[in-house]
Amino acid sequence: MASSSSTSSIKKSYQYDVFLSFRGEDTRKNFVDHLYEALHRHGIHTFKDDERLKQGEGINNQLLKAIENSKLFIIVFSKKYASSSWCLNELVKIMECQKSNDQIAYPVFYDVDPSDVRKQHGPVGEALAKHTNKDIRKWREALTEASNLSGWDLEKTADG
């Protein structure tokens, strides 16, 4: 009896089109709010922590689930991004998802040089140096990986 084989690719269905990773202190009330509103206006379902986190549930678990359930990631690197262990843990998860799934990460460099993120120099290096925890190695690797992706350096884009 002849066997027939069929190949079918099963595409994952995502809850969010985009997950925004950013340091609120640097970018929430300016760049990120404008970006979020522009995406929303165009019908792009976007996860932004202050808009989507559910009261009474663990923040870290919600963030990790939202990352897993997002098709694209926009990582807004800023001077204080690396000062937040939350941001760095998000970044590690984002880079894991990018490597193992069909999810795509896009870095945006807001008021920070891409090479400072890549090499952890300048304000990024200063922010990272304040951490004294065991996760520092994987955070450094994730920063380097993400900064090597094609993205946008806002200082070199139109009027920033």
PDB file of C-alpha atoms in Angstrom, residues 7-92:
ATOM      1  CA  THR A   7       3.540  18.295   5.209  1.00  0.00           C
ATOM      2  CA  SER A   8       1.587  20.940   6.911  1.00  0.00           C
ATOM      3  CA  SER A   9       3.021  23.794   8.778  1.00  0.00           C
ATOM      4  CA  ILE A  10       1.049  24.727  11.804  1.00  0.00           C
ATOM      5  CA  LYS A  11       1.297  28.417  12.529  1.00  0.00           C
ATOM      6  CA  LYS A  12       0.948  29.536  16.091  1.00  0.00           C
ATOM      7  CA  SER A  13      -1.831  31.947  16.851  1.00  0.00           C
ATOM      8  CA  TYR A  14      -0.643  34.870  18.962  1.00  0.00           C
ATOM      9  CA  GLN A  15      -2.634  36.905  21.471  1.00  0.00           C
ATOM     10  CA  TYR A  16      -0.663  40.085  20.703  1.00  0.00           C
ATOM     11  CA  ASP A  17       0.806  41.431  17.506  1.00  0.00           C
ATOM     12  CA  VAL A  18       3.496  43.385  19.373  1.00  0.00           C
ATOM     13  CA  PHE A  19       5.084  43.335  22.834  1.00  0.00           C
ATOM     14  CA  LEU A  20       6.719  46.607  23.891  1.00  0.00           C
ATOM     15  CA  SER A  21       9.776  46.253  26.134  1.00  0.00           C
ATOM     16  CA  PHE A  22      10.954  49.566  27.581  1.00  0.00           C
ATOM     17  CA  ARG A  23      12.162  51.347  30.706  1.00  0.00           C
ATOM     18  CA  GLY A  24       9.164  53.393  31.782  1.00  0.00           C
ATOM     19  CA  GLU A  25      11.217  55.952  33.640  1.00  0.00           C
ATOM     20  CA  ASP A  26      12.983  56.956  30.396  1.00  0.00           C
ATOM     21  CA  THR A  27      10.379  56.496  27.702  1.00  0.00           C
ATOM     22  CA  ARG A  28       6.822  55.802  28.937  1.00  0.00           C
ATOM     23  CA  LYS A  29       5.409  59.340  28.800  1.00  0.00           C
ATOM     24  CA  ASN A  30       7.046  60.334  25.548  1.00  0.00           C
ATOM     25  CA  PHE A  31       8.220  57.916  22.867  1.00  0.00           C
ATOM     26  CA  VAL A  32       6.498  54.714  24.054  1.00  0.00           C
ATOM     27  CA  ASP A  33       3.087  56.343  24.623  1.00  0.00           C
ATOM     28  CA  HIS A  34       3.210  57.825  21.109  1.00  0.00           C
ATOM     29  CA  LEU A  35       4.344  54.513  19.601  1.00  0.00           C
ATOM     30  CA  TYR A  36       1.627  52.593  21.443  1.00  0.00           C
ATOM     31  CA  GLU A  37      -1.094  55.017  20.281  1.00  0.00           C
ATOM     32  CA  ALA A  38       0.135  54.846  16.666  1.00  0.00           C
ATOM     33  CA  LEU A  39       0.095  51.030  16.722  1.00  0.00           C
ATOM     34  CA  HIS A  40      -3.350  51.011  18.354  1.00  0.00           C
ATOM     35  CA  ARG A  41      -4.716  53.469  15.742  1.00  0.00           C
ATOM     36  CA  HIS A  42      -3.599  51.070  13.008  1.00  0.00           C
ATOM     37  CA  GLY A  43      -5.350  48.119  14.635  1.00  0.00           C
ATOM     38  CA  ILE A  44      -2.154  46.490  15.897  1.00  0.00           C
ATOM     39  CA  HIS A  45      -2.910  44.646  19.151  1.00  0.00           C
ATOM     40  CA  THR A  46      -0.033  45.666  21.417  1.00  0.00           C
ATOM     41  CA  PHE A  47       1.011  44.621  24.911  1.00  0.00           C
ATOM     42  CA  LYS A  48       2.168  47.537  27.039  1.00  0.00           C
ATOM     43  CA  ASP A  49       2.525  46.796  30.731  1.00  0.00           C
ATOM     44  CA  ASP A  50       0.467  49.658  32.135  1.00  0.00           C
ATOM     45  CA  GLU A  51      -2.350  48.892  29.682  1.00  0.00           C
ATOM     46  CA  ARG A  52      -2.477  45.102  29.906  1.00  0.00           C
ATOM     47  CA  LEU A  53      -1.354  43.846  33.329  1.00  0.00           C
ATOM     48  CA  LYS A  54      -4.146  42.325  35.401  1.00  0.00           C
ATOM     49  CA  GLN A  55      -4.540  43.416  39.009  1.00  0.00           C
ATOM     50  CA  GLY A  56      -3.880  40.732  41.603  1.00  0.00           C
ATOM     51  CA  GLU A  57      -1.745  38.514  39.363  1.00  0.00           C
ATOM     52  CA  GLY A  58       2.040  38.063  39.483  1.00  0.00           C
ATOM     53  CA  ILE A  59       3.667  40.647  37.239  1.00  0.00           C
ATOM     54  CA  ASN A  60       6.626  38.525  36.164  1.00  0.00           C
ATOM     55  CA  ASN A  61       4.435  35.587  35.082  1.00  0.00           C
ATOM     56  CA  GLN A  62       2.103  37.898  33.167  1.00  0.00           C
ATOM     57  CA  LEU A  63       5.034  39.529  31.361  1.00  0.00           C
ATOM     58  CA  LEU A  64       6.609  36.204  30.408  1.00  0.00           C
ATOM     59  CA  LYS A  65       3.263  34.855  29.132  1.00  0.00           C
ATOM     60  CA  ALA A  66       2.675  38.040  27.147  1.00  0.00           C
ATOM     61  CA  ILE A  67       6.112  37.671  25.546  1.00  0.00           C
ATOM     62  CA  GLU A  68       5.391  34.058  24.609  1.00  0.00           C
ATOM     63  CA  ASN A  69       2.040  35.155  23.156  1.00  0.00           C
ATOM     64  CA  SER A  70       3.369  38.026  21.006  1.00  0.00           C
ATOM     65  CA  LYS A  71       4.322  37.809  17.344  1.00  0.00           C
ATOM     66  CA  LEU A  72       6.759  40.738  17.337  1.00  0.00           C
ATOM     67  CA  PHE A  73       8.816  42.551  19.939  1.00  0.00           C
ATOM     68  CA  ILE A  74       9.862  46.172  19.937  1.00  0.00           C
ATOM     69  CA  ILE A  75      12.692  46.681  22.403  1.00  0.00           C
ATOM     70  CA  VAL A  76      13.169  50.359  23.225  1.00  0.00           C
ATOM     71  CA  PHE A  77      16.711  50.657  24.539  1.00  0.00           C
ATOM     72  CA  SER A  78      17.324  53.787  26.574  1.00  0.00           C
ATOM     73  CA  LYS A  79      20.000  55.006  28.981  1.00  0.00           C
ATOM     74  CA  LYS A  80      18.356  53.356  32.004  1.00  0.00           C
ATOM     75  CA  TYR A  81      16.971  50.217  30.312  1.00  0.00           C
ATOM     76  CA  ALA A  82      19.773  48.076  31.762  1.00  0.00           C
ATOM     77  CA  SER A  83      19.179  49.427  35.273  1.00  0.00           C
ATOM     78  CA  SER A  84      15.944  47.422  35.441  1.00  0.00           C
ATOM     79  CA  SER A  85      16.178  43.711  36.180  1.00  0.00           C
ATOM     80  CA  TRP A  86      12.566  43.461  34.884  1.00  0.00           C
ATOM     81  CA  CYS A  87      13.637  44.839  31.494  1.00  0.00           C
ATOM     82  CA  LEU A  88      16.690  42.596  31.360  1.00  0.00           C
ATOM     83  CA  ASN A  89      14.675  39.481  32.234  1.00  0.00           C
ATOM     84  CA  GLU A  90      12.131  40.437  29.542  1.00  0.00           C
ATOM     85  CA  LEU A  91      14.999  40.830  27.088  1.00  0.00           C
ATOM     86  CA  VAL A  92      16.394  37.379  27.874  1.00  0.00           C
TER      87      VAL A  92
END
